mmCIF file of C-alpha atoms in Angstrom:
data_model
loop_
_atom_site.group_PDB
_atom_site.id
_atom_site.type_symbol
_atom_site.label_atom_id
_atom_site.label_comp_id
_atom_site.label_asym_id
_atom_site.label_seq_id
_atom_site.Cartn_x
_atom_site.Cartn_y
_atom_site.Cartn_z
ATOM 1 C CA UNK O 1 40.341 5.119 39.571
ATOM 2 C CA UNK O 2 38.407 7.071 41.893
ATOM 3 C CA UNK O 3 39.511 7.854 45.213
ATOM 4 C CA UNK O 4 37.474 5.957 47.643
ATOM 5 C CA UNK O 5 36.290 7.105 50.909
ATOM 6 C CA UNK O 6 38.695 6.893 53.958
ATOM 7 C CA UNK O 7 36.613 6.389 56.494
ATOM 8 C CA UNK O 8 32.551 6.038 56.654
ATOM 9 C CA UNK O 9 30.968 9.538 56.933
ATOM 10 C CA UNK O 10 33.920 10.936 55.564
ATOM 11 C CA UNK O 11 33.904 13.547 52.607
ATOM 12 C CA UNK O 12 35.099 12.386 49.577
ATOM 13 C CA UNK O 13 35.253 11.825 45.837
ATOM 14 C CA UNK O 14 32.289 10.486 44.453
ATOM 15 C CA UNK O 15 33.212 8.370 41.290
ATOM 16 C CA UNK O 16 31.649 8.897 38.319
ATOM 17 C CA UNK O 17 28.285 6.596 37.891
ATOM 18 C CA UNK O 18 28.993 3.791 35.659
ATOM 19 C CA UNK O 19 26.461 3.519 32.710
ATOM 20 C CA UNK O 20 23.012 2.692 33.520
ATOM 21 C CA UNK O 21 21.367 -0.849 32.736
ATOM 22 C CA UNK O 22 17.639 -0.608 32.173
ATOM 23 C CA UNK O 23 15.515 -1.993 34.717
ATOM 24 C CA UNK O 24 15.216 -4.965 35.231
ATOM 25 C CA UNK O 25 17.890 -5.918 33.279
ATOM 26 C CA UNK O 26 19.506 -9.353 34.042
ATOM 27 C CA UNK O 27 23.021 -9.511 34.888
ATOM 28 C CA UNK O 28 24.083 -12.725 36.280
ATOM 29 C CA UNK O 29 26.801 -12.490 34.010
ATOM 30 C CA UNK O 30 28.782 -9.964 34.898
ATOM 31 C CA UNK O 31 31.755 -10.376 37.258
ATOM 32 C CA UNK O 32 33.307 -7.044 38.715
ATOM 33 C CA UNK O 33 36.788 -7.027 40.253
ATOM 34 C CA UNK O 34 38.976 -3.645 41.316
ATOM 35 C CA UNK O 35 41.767 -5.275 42.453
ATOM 36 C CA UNK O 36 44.274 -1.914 42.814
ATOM 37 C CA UNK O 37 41.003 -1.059 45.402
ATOM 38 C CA UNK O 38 41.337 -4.188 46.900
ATOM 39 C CA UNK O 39 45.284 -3.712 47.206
ATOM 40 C CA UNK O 40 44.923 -0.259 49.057
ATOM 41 C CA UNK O 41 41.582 -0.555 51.320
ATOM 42 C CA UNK O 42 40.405 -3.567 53.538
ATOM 43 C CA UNK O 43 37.026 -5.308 52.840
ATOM 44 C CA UNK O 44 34.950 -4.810 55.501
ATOM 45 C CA UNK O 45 31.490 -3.984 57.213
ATOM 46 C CA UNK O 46 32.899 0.028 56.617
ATOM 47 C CA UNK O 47 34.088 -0.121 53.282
ATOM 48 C CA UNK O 48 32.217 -2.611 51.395
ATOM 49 C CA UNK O 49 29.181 -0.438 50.629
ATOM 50 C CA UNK O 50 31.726 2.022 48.776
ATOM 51 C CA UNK O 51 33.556 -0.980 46.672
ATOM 52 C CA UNK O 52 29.973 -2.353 45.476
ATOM 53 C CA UNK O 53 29.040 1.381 44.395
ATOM 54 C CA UNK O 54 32.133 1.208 42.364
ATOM 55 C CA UNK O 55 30.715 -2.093 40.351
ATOM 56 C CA UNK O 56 27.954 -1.353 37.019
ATOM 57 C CA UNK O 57 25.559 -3.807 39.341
ATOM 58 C CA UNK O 58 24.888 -0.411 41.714
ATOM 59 C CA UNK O 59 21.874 1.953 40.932
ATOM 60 C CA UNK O 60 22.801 5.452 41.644
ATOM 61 C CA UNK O 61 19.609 6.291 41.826
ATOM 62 C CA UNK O 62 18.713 4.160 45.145
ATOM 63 C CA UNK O 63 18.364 5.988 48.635
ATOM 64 C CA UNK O 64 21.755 4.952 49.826
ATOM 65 C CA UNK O 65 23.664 7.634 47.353
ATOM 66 C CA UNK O 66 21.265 10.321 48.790
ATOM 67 C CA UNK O 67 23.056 9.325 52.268
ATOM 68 C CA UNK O 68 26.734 9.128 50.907
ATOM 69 C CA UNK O 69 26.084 12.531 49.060
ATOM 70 C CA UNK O 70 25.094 14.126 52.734
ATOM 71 C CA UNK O 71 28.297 12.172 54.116
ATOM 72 C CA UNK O 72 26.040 9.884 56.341
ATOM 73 C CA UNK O 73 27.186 5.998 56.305
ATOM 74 C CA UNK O 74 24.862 4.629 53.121
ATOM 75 C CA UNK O 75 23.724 1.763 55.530
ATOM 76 C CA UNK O 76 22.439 3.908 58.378
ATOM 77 C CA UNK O 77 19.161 2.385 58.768
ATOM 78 C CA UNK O 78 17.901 4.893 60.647
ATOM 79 C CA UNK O 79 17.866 7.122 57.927
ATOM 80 C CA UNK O 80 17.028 4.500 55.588
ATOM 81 C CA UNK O 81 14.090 3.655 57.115
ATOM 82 C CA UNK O 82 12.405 7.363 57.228
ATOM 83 C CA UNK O 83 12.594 7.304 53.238
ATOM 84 C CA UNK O 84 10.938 5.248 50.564
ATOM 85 C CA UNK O 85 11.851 4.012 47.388
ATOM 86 C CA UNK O 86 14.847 1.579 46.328
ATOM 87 C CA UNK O 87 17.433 0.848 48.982
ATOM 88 C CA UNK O 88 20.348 -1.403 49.523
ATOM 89 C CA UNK O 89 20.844 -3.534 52.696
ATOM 90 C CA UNK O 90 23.971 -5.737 54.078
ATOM 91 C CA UNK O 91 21.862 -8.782 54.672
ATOM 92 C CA UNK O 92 25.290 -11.427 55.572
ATOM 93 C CA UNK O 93 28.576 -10.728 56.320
ATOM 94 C CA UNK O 94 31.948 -13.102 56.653
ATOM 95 C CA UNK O 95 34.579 -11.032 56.953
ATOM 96 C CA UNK O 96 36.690 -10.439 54.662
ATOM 97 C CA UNK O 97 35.486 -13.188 52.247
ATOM 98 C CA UNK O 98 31.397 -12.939 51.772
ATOM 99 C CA UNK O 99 29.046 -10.002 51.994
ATOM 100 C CA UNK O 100 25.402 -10.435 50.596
ATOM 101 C CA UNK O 101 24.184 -7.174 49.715
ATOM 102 C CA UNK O 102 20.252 -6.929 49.180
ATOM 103 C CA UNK O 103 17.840 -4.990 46.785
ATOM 104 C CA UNK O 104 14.759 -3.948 48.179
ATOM 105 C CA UNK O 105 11.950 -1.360 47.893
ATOM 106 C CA UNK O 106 10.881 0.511 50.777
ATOM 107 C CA UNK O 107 7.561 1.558 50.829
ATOM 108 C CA UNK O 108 7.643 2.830 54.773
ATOM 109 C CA UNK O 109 9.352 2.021 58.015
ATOM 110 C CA UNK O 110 8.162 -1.286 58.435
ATOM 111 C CA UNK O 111 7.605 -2.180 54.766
ATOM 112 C CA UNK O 112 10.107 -3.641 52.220
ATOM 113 C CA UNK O 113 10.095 -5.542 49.050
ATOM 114 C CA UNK O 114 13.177 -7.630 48.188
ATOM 115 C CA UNK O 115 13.895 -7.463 44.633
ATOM 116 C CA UNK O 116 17.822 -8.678 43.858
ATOM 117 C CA UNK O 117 20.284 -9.944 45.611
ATOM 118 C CA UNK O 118 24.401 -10.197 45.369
ATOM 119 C CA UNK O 119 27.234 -11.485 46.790
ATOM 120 C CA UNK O 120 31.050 -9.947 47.042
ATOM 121 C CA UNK O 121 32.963 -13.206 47.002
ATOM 122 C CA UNK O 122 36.863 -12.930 48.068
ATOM 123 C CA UNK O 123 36.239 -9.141 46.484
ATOM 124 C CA UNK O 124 34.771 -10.397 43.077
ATOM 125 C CA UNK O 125 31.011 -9.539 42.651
ATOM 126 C CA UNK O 126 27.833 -10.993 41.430
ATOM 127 C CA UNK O 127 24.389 -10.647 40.842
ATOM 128 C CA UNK O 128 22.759 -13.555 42.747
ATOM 129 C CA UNK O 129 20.004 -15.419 40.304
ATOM 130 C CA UNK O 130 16.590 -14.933 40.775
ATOM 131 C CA UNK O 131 14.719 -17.999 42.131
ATOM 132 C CA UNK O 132 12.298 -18.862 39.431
ATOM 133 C CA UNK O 133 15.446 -18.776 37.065
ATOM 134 C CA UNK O 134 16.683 -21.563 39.208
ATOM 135 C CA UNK O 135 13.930 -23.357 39.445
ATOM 136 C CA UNK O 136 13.543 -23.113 35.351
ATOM 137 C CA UNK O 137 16.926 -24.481 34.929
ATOM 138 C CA UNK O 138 16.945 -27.113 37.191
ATOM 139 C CA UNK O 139 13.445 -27.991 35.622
ATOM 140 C CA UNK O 140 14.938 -27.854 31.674
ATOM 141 C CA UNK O 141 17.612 -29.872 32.554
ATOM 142 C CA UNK O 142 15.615 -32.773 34.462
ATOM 143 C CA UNK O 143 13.130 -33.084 31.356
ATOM 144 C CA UNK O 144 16.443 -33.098 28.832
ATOM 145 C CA UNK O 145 17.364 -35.970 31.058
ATOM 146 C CA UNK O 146 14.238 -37.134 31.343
ATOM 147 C CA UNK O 147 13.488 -37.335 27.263
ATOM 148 C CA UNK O 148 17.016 -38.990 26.788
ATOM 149 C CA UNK O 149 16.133 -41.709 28.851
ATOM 150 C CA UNK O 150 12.717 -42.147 27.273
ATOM 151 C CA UNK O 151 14.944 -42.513 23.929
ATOM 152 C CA UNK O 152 17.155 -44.783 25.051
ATOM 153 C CA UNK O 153 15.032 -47.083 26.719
ATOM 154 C CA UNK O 154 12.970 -47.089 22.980
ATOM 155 C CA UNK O 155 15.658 -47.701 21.292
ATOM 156 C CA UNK O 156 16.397 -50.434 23.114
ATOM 157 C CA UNK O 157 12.839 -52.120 23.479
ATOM 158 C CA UNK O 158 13.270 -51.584 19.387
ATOM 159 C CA UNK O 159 16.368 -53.476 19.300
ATOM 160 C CA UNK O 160 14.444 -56.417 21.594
ATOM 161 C CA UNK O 161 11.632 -56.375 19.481
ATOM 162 C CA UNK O 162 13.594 -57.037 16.018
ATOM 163 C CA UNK O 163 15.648 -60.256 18.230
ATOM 164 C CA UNK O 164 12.114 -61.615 18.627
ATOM 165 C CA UNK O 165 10.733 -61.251 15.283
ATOM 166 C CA UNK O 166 13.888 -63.229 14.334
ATOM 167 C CA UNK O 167 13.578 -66.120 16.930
ATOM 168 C CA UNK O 168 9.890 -66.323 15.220
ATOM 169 C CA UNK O 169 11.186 -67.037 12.020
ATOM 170 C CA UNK O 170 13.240 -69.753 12.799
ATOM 171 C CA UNK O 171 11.964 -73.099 13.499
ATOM 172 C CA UNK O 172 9.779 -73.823 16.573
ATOM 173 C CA UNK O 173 11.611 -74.619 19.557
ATOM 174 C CA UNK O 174 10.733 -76.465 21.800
ATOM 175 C CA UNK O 175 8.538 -75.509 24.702
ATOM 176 C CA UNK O 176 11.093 -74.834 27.618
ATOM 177 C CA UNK O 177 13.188 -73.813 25.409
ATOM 178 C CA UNK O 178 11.023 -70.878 24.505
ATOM 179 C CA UNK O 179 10.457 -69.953 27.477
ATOM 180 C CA UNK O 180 13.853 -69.598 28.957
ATOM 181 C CA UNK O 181 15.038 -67.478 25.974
ATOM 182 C CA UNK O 182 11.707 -64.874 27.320
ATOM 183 C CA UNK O 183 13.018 -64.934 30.675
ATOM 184 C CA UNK O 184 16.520 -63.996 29.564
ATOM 185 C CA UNK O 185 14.787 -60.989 27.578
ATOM 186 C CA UNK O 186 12.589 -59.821 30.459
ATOM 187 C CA UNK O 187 15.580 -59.692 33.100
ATOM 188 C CA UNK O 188 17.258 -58.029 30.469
ATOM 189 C CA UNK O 189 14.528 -55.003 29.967
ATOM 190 C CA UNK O 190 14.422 -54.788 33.745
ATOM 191 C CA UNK O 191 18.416 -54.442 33.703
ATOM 192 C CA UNK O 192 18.385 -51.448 31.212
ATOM 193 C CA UNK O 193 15.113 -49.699 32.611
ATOM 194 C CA UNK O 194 16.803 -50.190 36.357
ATOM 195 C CA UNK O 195 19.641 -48.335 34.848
ATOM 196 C CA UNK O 196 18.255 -45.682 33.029
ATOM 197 C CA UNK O 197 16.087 -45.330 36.521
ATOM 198 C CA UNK O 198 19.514 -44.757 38.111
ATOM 199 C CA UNK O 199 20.651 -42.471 35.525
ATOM 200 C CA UNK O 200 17.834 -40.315 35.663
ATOM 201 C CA UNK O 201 18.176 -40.029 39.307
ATOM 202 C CA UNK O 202 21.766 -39.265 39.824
ATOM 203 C CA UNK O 203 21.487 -36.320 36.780
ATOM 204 C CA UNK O 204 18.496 -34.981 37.855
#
């Protein structure tokens, strides 16, 4: 493993850069984790920058390695802010447990463009989702839901409908008769289409 830095500003090491992804490339999926890192340095405000350049989720080309390669602090935003192009920023911090580091292009001092997010969780780190990825899921999986109920509750009314075609094939009954067996069948629709109402809601 590389050595990491000992201090911020320091000289050291620089790791080799892990393999680029292409941009734009999404990777939610990935988990990374250097636990002997973990073991030797603390997790904090200092050090955390230099543990997420360690993970395949960091762009080597962004204007923070510019700063660590002149051995200024990679979050200095003062001399973040005089250059333009892709940055990272330390947006949250709970120490030692959460850090959310952004993703953003900087097009001057005053103007940014988030792009990414992630999060170092107890030392393990992620690529946050994008929001329109949420939204899509949480949308696919209400109309699954949705559809499901739809075929149930057919189903069902089916099943009703064949009861009454047999009733009407018998002999007549008589008239309050009739009508009580009706009511029975139209507190039971209400009973399964309150249900699947319920359903729907609690899944969704």
């Amino acid at each position: 493993m590389a050595t990491p830095p000992g201090a911020a500003g320091g000289n050291f090491e620089a790791p080799p850069p892990p393999p680029m992804q292409p941009p734009g490339t999404d990777m939610t999926g990935i988990c990374f984790r250097d636990q002997l890192w973990l073991n030797t340095y603390p997790l904090d405000r200092n050090l955390v920058f230099d543990y997420f350049a360690l993970s395949p989720l960091y762009d080597w080309t962004c204007n923070n390695e510019q700063l660590r390669m002149r051995s200024i602090h990679p979050l200095d935003l003062s001399q973040l802010s005089k250059m333009t192009g892709m940055e990272y920023m330390l947006s949250e911090v709970m120490e030692p447990h959460l850090f959310v580091i952004r993703k953003q292009k900087r097009d001057s001092a005053e103007k940014v463009t988030p792009m990414l997010a992630y999060y170092i969780l107890d030392g393990s780190i992620y690529q946050a989702p994008q929001l329109c990825n949420v939204f899509a899921a949480r949308v696919g999986r209400a109309l699954y839901y949705i559809l499901k109920a739809f075929t149930t509750a057919a189903s069902k009314l089916e099943k009703i409908g064949y009861v009454d075609t047999e009733n009407e094939s018998e002999t007549v009954e008589p008239k309050g008769g009739k009508e009580a067996i009706d009511f029975k069948e139209v507190k039971r629709v209400d009973h399964i289409l309150a249900s699947l109402q319920r359903k729907n809601l609690f899944c969704s």
